[in-house]
Tab-separated table of C-alpha atoms and ligand atoms in Angstrom:
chain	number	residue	atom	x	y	z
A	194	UNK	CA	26.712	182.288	199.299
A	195	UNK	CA	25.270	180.945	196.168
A	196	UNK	CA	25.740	183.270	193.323
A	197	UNK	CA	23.136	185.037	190.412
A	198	UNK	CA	23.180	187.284	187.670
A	199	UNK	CA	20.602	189.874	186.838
A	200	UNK	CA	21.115	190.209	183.544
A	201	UNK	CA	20.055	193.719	183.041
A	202	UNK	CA	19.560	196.772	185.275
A	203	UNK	CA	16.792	196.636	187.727
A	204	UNK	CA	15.759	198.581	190.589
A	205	UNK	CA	18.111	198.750	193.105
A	206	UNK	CA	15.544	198.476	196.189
A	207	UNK	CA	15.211	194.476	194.038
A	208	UNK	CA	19.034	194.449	194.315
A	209	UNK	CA	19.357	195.309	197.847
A	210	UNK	CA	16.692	192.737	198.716
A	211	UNK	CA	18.275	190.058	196.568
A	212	UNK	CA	21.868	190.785	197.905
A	213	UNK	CA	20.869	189.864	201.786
A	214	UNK	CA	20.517	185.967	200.337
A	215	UNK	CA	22.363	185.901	197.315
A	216	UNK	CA	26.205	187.290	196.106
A	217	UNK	CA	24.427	189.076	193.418
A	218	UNK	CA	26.226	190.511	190.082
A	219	UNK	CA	23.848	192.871	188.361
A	220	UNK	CA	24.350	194.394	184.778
A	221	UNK	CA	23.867	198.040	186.373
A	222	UNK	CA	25.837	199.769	183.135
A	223	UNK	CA	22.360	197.919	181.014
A	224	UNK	CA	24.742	197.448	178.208
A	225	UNK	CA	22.873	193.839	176.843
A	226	UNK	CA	25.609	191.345	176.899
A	227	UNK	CA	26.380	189.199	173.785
A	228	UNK	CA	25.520	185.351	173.409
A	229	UNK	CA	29.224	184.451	174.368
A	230	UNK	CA	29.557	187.120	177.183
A	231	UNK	CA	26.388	186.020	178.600
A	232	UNK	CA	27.765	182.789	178.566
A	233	UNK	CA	31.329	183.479	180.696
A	234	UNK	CA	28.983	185.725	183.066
A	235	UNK	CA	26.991	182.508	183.498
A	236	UNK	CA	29.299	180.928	184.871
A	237	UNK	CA	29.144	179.361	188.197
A	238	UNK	CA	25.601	181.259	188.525
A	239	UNK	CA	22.942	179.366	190.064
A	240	UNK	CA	20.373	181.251	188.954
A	241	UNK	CA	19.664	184.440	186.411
A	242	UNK	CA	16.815	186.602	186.478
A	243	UNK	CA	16.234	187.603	182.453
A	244	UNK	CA	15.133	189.691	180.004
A	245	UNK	CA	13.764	188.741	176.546
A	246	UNK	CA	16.494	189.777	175.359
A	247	UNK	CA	18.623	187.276	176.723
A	248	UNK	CA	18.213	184.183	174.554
A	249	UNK	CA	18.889	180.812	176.724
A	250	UNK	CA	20.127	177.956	174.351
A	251	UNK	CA	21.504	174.827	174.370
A	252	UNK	CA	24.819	176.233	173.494
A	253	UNK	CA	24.599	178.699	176.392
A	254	UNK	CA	22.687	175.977	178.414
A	255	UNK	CA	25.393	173.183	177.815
A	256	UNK	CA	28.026	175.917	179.494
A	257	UNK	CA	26.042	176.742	182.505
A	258	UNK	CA	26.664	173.694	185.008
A	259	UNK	CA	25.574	174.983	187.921
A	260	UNK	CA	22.319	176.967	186.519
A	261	UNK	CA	19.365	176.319	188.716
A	262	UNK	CA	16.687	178.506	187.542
A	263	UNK	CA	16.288	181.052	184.776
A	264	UNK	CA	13.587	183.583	185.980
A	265	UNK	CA	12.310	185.924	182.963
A	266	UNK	CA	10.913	189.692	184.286
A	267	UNK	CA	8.262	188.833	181.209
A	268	UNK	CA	5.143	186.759	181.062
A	269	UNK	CA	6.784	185.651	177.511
A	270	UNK	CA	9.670	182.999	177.442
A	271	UNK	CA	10.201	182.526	173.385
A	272	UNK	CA	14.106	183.643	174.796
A	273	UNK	CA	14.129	180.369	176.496
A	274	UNK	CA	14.575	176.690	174.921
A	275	UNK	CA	12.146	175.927	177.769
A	276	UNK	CA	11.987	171.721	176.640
A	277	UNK	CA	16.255	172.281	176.753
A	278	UNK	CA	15.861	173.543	180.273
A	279	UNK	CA	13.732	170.572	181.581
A	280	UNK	CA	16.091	168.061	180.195
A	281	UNK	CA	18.331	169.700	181.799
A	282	UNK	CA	16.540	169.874	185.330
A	283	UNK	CA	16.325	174.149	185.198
A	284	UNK	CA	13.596	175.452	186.127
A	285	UNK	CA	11.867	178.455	184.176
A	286	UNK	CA	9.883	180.866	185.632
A	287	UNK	CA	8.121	183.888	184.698
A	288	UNK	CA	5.772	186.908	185.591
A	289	UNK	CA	2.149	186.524	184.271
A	290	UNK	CA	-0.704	188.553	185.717
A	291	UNK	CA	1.034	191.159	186.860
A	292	UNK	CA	1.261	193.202	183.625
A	293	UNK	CA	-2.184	192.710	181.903
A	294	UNK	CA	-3.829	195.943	182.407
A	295	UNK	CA	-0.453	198.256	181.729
A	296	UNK	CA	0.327	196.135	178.670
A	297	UNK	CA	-4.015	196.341	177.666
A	298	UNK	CA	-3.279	200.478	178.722
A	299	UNK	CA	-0.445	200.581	176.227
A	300	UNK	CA	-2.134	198.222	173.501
A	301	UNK	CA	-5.069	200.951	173.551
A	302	UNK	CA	-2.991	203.751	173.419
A	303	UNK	CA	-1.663	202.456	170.214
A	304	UNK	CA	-4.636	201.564	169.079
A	305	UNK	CA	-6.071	205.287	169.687
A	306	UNK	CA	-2.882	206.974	168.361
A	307	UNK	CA	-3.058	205.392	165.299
A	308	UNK	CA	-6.371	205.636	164.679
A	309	UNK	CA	-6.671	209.555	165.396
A	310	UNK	CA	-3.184	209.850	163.737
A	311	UNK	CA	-1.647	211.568	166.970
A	312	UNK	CA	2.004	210.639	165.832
A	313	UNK	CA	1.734	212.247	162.416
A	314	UNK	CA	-0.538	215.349	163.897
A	315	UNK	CA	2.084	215.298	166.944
A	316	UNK	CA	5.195	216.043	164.024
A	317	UNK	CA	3.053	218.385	162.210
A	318	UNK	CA	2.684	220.536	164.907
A	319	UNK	CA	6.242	220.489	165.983
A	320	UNK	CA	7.729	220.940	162.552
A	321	UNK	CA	6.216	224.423	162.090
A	322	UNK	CA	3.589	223.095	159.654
A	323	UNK	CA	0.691	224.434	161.505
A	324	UNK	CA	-0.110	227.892	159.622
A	325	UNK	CA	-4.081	227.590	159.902
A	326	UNK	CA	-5.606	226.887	162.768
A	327	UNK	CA	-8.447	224.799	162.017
A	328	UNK	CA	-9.789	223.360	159.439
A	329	UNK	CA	-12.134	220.851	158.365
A	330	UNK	CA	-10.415	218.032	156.535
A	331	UNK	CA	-7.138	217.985	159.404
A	332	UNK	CA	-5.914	214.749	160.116
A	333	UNK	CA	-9.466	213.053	159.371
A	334	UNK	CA	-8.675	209.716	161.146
A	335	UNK	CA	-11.020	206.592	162.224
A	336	UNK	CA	-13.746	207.244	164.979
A	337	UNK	CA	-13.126	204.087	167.607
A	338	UNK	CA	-16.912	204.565	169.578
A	339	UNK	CA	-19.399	201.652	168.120
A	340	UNK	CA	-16.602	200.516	166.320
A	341	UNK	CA	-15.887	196.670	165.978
A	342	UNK	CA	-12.832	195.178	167.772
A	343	UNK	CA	-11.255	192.319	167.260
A	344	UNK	CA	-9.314	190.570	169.488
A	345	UNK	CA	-6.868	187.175	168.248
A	346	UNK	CA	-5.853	185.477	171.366
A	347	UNK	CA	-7.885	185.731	174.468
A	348	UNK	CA	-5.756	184.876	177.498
A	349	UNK	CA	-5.544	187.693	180.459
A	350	UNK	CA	-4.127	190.613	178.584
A	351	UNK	CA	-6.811	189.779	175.355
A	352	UNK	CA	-9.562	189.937	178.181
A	353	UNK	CA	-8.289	193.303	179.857
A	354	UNK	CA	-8.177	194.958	176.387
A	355	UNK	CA	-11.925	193.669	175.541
A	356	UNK	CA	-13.141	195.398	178.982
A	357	UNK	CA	-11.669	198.517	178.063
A	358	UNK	CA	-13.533	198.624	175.032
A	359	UNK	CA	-17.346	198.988	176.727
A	360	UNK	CA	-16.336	202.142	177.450
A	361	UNK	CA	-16.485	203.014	173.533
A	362	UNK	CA	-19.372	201.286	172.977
A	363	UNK	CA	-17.990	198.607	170.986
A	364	UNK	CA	-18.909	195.226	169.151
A	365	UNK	CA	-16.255	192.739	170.340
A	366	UNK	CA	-15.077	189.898	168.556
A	367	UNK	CA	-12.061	187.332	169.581
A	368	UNK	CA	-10.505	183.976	167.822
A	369	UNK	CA	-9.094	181.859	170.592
A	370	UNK	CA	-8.257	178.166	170.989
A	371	UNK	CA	-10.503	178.170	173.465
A	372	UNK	CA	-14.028	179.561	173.655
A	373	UNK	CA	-14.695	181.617	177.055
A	374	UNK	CA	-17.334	180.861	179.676
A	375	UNK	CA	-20.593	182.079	179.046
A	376	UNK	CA	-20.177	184.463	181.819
A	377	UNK	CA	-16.948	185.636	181.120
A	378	UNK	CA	-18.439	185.794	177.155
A	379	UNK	CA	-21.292	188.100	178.608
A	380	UNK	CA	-19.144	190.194	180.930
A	381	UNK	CA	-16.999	191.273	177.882
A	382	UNK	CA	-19.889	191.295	175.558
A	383	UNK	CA	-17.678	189.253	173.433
A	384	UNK	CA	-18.107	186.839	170.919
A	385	UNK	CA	-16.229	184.294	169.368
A	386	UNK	CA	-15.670	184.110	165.643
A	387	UNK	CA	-13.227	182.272	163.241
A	388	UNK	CA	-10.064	184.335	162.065
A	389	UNK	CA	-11.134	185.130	159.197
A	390	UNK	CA	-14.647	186.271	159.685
A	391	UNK	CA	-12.541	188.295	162.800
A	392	UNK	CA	-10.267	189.834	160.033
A	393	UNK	CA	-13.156	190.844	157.611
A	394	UNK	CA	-15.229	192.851	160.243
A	395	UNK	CA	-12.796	194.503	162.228
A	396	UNK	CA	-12.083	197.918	162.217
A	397	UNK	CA	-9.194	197.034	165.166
A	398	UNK	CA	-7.124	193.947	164.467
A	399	UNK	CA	-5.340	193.532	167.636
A	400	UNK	CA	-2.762	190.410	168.061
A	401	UNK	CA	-2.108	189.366	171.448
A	402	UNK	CA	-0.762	185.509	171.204
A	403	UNK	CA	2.613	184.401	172.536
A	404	UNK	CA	5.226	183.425	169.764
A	405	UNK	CA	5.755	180.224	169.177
A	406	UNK	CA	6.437	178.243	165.588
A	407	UNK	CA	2.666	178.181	165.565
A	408	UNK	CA	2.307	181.883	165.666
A	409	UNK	CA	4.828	182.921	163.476
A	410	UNK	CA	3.504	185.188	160.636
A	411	UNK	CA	0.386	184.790	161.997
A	412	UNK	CA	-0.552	187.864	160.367
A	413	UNK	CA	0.821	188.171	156.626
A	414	UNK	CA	-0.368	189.196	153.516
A	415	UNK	CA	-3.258	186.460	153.184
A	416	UNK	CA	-4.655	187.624	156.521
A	417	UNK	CA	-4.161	191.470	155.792
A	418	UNK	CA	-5.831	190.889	152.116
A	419	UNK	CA	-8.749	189.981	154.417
A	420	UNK	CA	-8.938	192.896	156.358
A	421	UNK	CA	-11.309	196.106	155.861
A	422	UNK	CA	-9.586	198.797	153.829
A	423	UNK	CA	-10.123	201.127	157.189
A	424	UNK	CA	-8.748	198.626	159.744
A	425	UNK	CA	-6.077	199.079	161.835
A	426	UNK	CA	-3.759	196.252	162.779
A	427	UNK	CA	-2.358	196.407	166.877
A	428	UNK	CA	0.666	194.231	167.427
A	429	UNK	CA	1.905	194.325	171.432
A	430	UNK	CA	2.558	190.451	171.400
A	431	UNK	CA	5.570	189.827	169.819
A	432	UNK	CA	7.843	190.876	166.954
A	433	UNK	CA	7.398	187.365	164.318
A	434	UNK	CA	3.634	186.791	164.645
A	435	UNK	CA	2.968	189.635	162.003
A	436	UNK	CA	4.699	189.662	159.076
A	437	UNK	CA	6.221	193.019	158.857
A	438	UNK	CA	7.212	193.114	155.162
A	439	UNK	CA	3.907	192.127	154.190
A	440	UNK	CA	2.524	194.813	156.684
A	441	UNK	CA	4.570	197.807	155.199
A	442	UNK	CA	3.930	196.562	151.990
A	443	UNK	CA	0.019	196.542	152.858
A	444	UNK	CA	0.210	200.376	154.731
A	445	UNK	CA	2.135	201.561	151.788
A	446	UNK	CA	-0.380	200.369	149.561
A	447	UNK	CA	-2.875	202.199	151.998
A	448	UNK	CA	-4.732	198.438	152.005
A	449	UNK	CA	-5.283	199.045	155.109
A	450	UNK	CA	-5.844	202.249	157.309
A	451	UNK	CA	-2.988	202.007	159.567
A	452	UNK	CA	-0.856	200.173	162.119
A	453	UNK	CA	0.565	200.428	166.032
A	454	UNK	CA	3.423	198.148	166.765
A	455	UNK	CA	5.225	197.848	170.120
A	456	UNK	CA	7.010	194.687	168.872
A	457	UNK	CA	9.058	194.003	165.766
A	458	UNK	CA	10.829	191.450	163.639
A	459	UNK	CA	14.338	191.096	164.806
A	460	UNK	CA	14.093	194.663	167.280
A	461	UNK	CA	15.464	196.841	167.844
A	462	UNK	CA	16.085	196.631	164.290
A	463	UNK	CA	12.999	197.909	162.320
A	464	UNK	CA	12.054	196.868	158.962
A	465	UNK	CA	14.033	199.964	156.557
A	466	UNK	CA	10.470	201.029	155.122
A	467	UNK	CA	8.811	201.125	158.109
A	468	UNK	CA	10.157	203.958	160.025
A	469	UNK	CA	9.313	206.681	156.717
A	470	UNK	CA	5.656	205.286	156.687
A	471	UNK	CA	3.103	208.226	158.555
A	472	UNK	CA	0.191	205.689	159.184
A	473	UNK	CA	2.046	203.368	161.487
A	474	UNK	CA	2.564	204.191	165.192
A	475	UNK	CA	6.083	202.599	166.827
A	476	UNK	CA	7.048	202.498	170.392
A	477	UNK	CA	10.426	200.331	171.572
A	478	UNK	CA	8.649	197.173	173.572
A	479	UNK	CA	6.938	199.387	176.191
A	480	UNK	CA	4.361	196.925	176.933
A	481	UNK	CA	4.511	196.934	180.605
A	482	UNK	CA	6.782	200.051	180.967
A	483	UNK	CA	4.884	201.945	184.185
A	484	UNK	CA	6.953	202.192	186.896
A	485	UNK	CA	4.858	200.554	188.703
A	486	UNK	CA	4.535	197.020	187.300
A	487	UNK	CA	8.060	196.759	186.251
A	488	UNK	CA	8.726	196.998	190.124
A	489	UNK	CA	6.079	194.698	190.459
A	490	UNK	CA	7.799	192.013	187.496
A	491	UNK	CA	11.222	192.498	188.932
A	492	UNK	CA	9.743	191.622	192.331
A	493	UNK	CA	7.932	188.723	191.402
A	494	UNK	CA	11.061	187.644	189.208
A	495	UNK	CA	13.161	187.882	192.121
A	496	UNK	CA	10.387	185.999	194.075
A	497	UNK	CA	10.684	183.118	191.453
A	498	UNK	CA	14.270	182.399	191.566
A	499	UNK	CA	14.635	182.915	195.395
A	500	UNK	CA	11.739	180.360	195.851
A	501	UNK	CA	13.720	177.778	193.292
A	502	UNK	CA	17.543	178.580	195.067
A	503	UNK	CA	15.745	177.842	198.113
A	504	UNK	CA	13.960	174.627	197.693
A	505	UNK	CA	10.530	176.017	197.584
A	506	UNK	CA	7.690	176.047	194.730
A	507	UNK	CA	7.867	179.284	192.659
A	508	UNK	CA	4.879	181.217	192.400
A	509	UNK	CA	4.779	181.054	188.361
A	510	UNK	CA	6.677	178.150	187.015
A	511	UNK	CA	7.057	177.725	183.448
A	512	UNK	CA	8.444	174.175	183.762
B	818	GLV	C1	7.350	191.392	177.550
B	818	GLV	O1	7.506	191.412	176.385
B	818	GLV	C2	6.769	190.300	178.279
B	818	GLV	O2	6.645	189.195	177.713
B	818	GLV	O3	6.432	190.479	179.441
């Protein structure tokens, strides 16, 4: 029975499935294993089912003979020296699609909680500060109905956070590569504007590329100098393609209004300022966290490497 590694703990309904083909070892403790233990787990695997967290480079790669496939439960791969793989002959696989609208669900959320400062009001109340029961000048946050969204990096999860905006009756602006259809342009009521006209009429900044040297700091002080003193800036993409000095630098500044950030520089580490600042919102890389679609990732992940280990196609091939 070939052997694989599941690098972190998954459902065990995915282990049980995976251990009728497969003599599976599976990280159930969830402890995240260090480059070099990674590396002596990795050994005589055929293939591992991932994390981001699990970085896969040509060090590790050079001691994993027998390595087959790598198949990441994420529709990101910046863990992975994909072009190291290929040379190689490992295939790389991930899980795109499946997690647009919970990670468009949670990119809203952010976007909402900062704007109405529900983290800060949240504290207040449970602190004890709450003497008065109303009054008018509480918490006075950003309205998000007609406001103007923009949106840099259009792929699937760009497009499933412009739908949910029609419901505030919003003007919807993206910066992509790549200019929609027409139809797709209409059905979003979106339109397509360079970054910087993006940056100076948005009251919602949200940043949902993949990282890549091309993204990296995508976001920094330049681009924040350009926003509106009452935006907001959304980051669920990845830690790197803001520039989170320049960002708490910016919110302490009050530049702009305020920030939500699933992803961070270097996480689970946070920038030291960042964490003391009220007008940022922070969740731990909960993009896709429902129940459901992580069942759905880990089964599609599992999918992927089963279909490499036995000869087939995988459904979502990187490489
Ligand atoms: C999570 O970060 C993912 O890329 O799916």
């Amino acid at each position: 029975m070939r052997k694989i590694l599941i690098t972190r703990a998954v459902f065990p309904e995915v282990v049980a499935a995976l251990s009728r083909r497969f003599e599976v070892v599976h990280n159930a403790e969830d402890r995240p294993w260090p480059p070099e233990e990674l590396a002596r787990r990795l050994e005589g695997v055929s293939g591992a089912m991932a994390t981001v967290m699990d970085k896969f480079d040509e060090p590790i790669l050079a001691q994993c003979a027998q390595l087959k496939v790598i198949s990441n439960i994420a529709v990101g791969y910046n863990n992975i020296d994909v072009p190291a793989c290929t040379r190689r002959g490992i295939r790389v696989t991930n899980t795109p699609g499946v997690l647009d609208d919970t990670t468009a669900d949670l990119t809203w959320s952010l976007l909402m909680a900062a704007a109405r400062r529900i983290a800060e009001a949240d504290a207040y109340v449970r602190r004890g500060d709450w003497k008065i029961a109303f009054g008018v000048q509480y918490f006075l946050g950003q309205d998000i109905h007609h406001a103007t969204l923009g949106i840099i990096g259009m792929g699937r999860i760009g497009q499933a956070i412009a739908r949910r905006a029609s419901g505030f009756d919003m003007r919807v602006l993206y910066n992509n590569r790549s200019r929609l259809s027409e139809s797709d342009e209409k059905r979003l009521n979106a339109t397509r504007v360079e970054r910087d006209e993006l940056l100076a009429q948005s009251d919602f900044v949200v940043v949902m590329v993949p990282y890549s040297p091309a993204t990296h700091h995508m976001i920094g002080a330049a681009e924040i100098a350009k926003m509106k003193p009452n935006a907001i800036l959304v980051n669920s993409a990845r830690g790197g393609v803001v520039d989170d000095a320049a960002l708490v630098e910016a919110l302490k500044a009050r530049r702009i209004a305020g920030a939500g950030l699933d992803v961070f520089e270097g996480e689970p580490k946070l920038h030291p300022e960042l964490a003391a600042l009220p007008n940022v919102v922070l969740t731990p890389h909960i993009g896709s966290a429902s129940r459901a679609t992580r069942v759905v990732m880990c089964n599609a992940a599992a999918g992927n490497m089963t279909a490499v280990l036995e000869g087939r196609e995988p459904a979502n091939p990187v490489n």
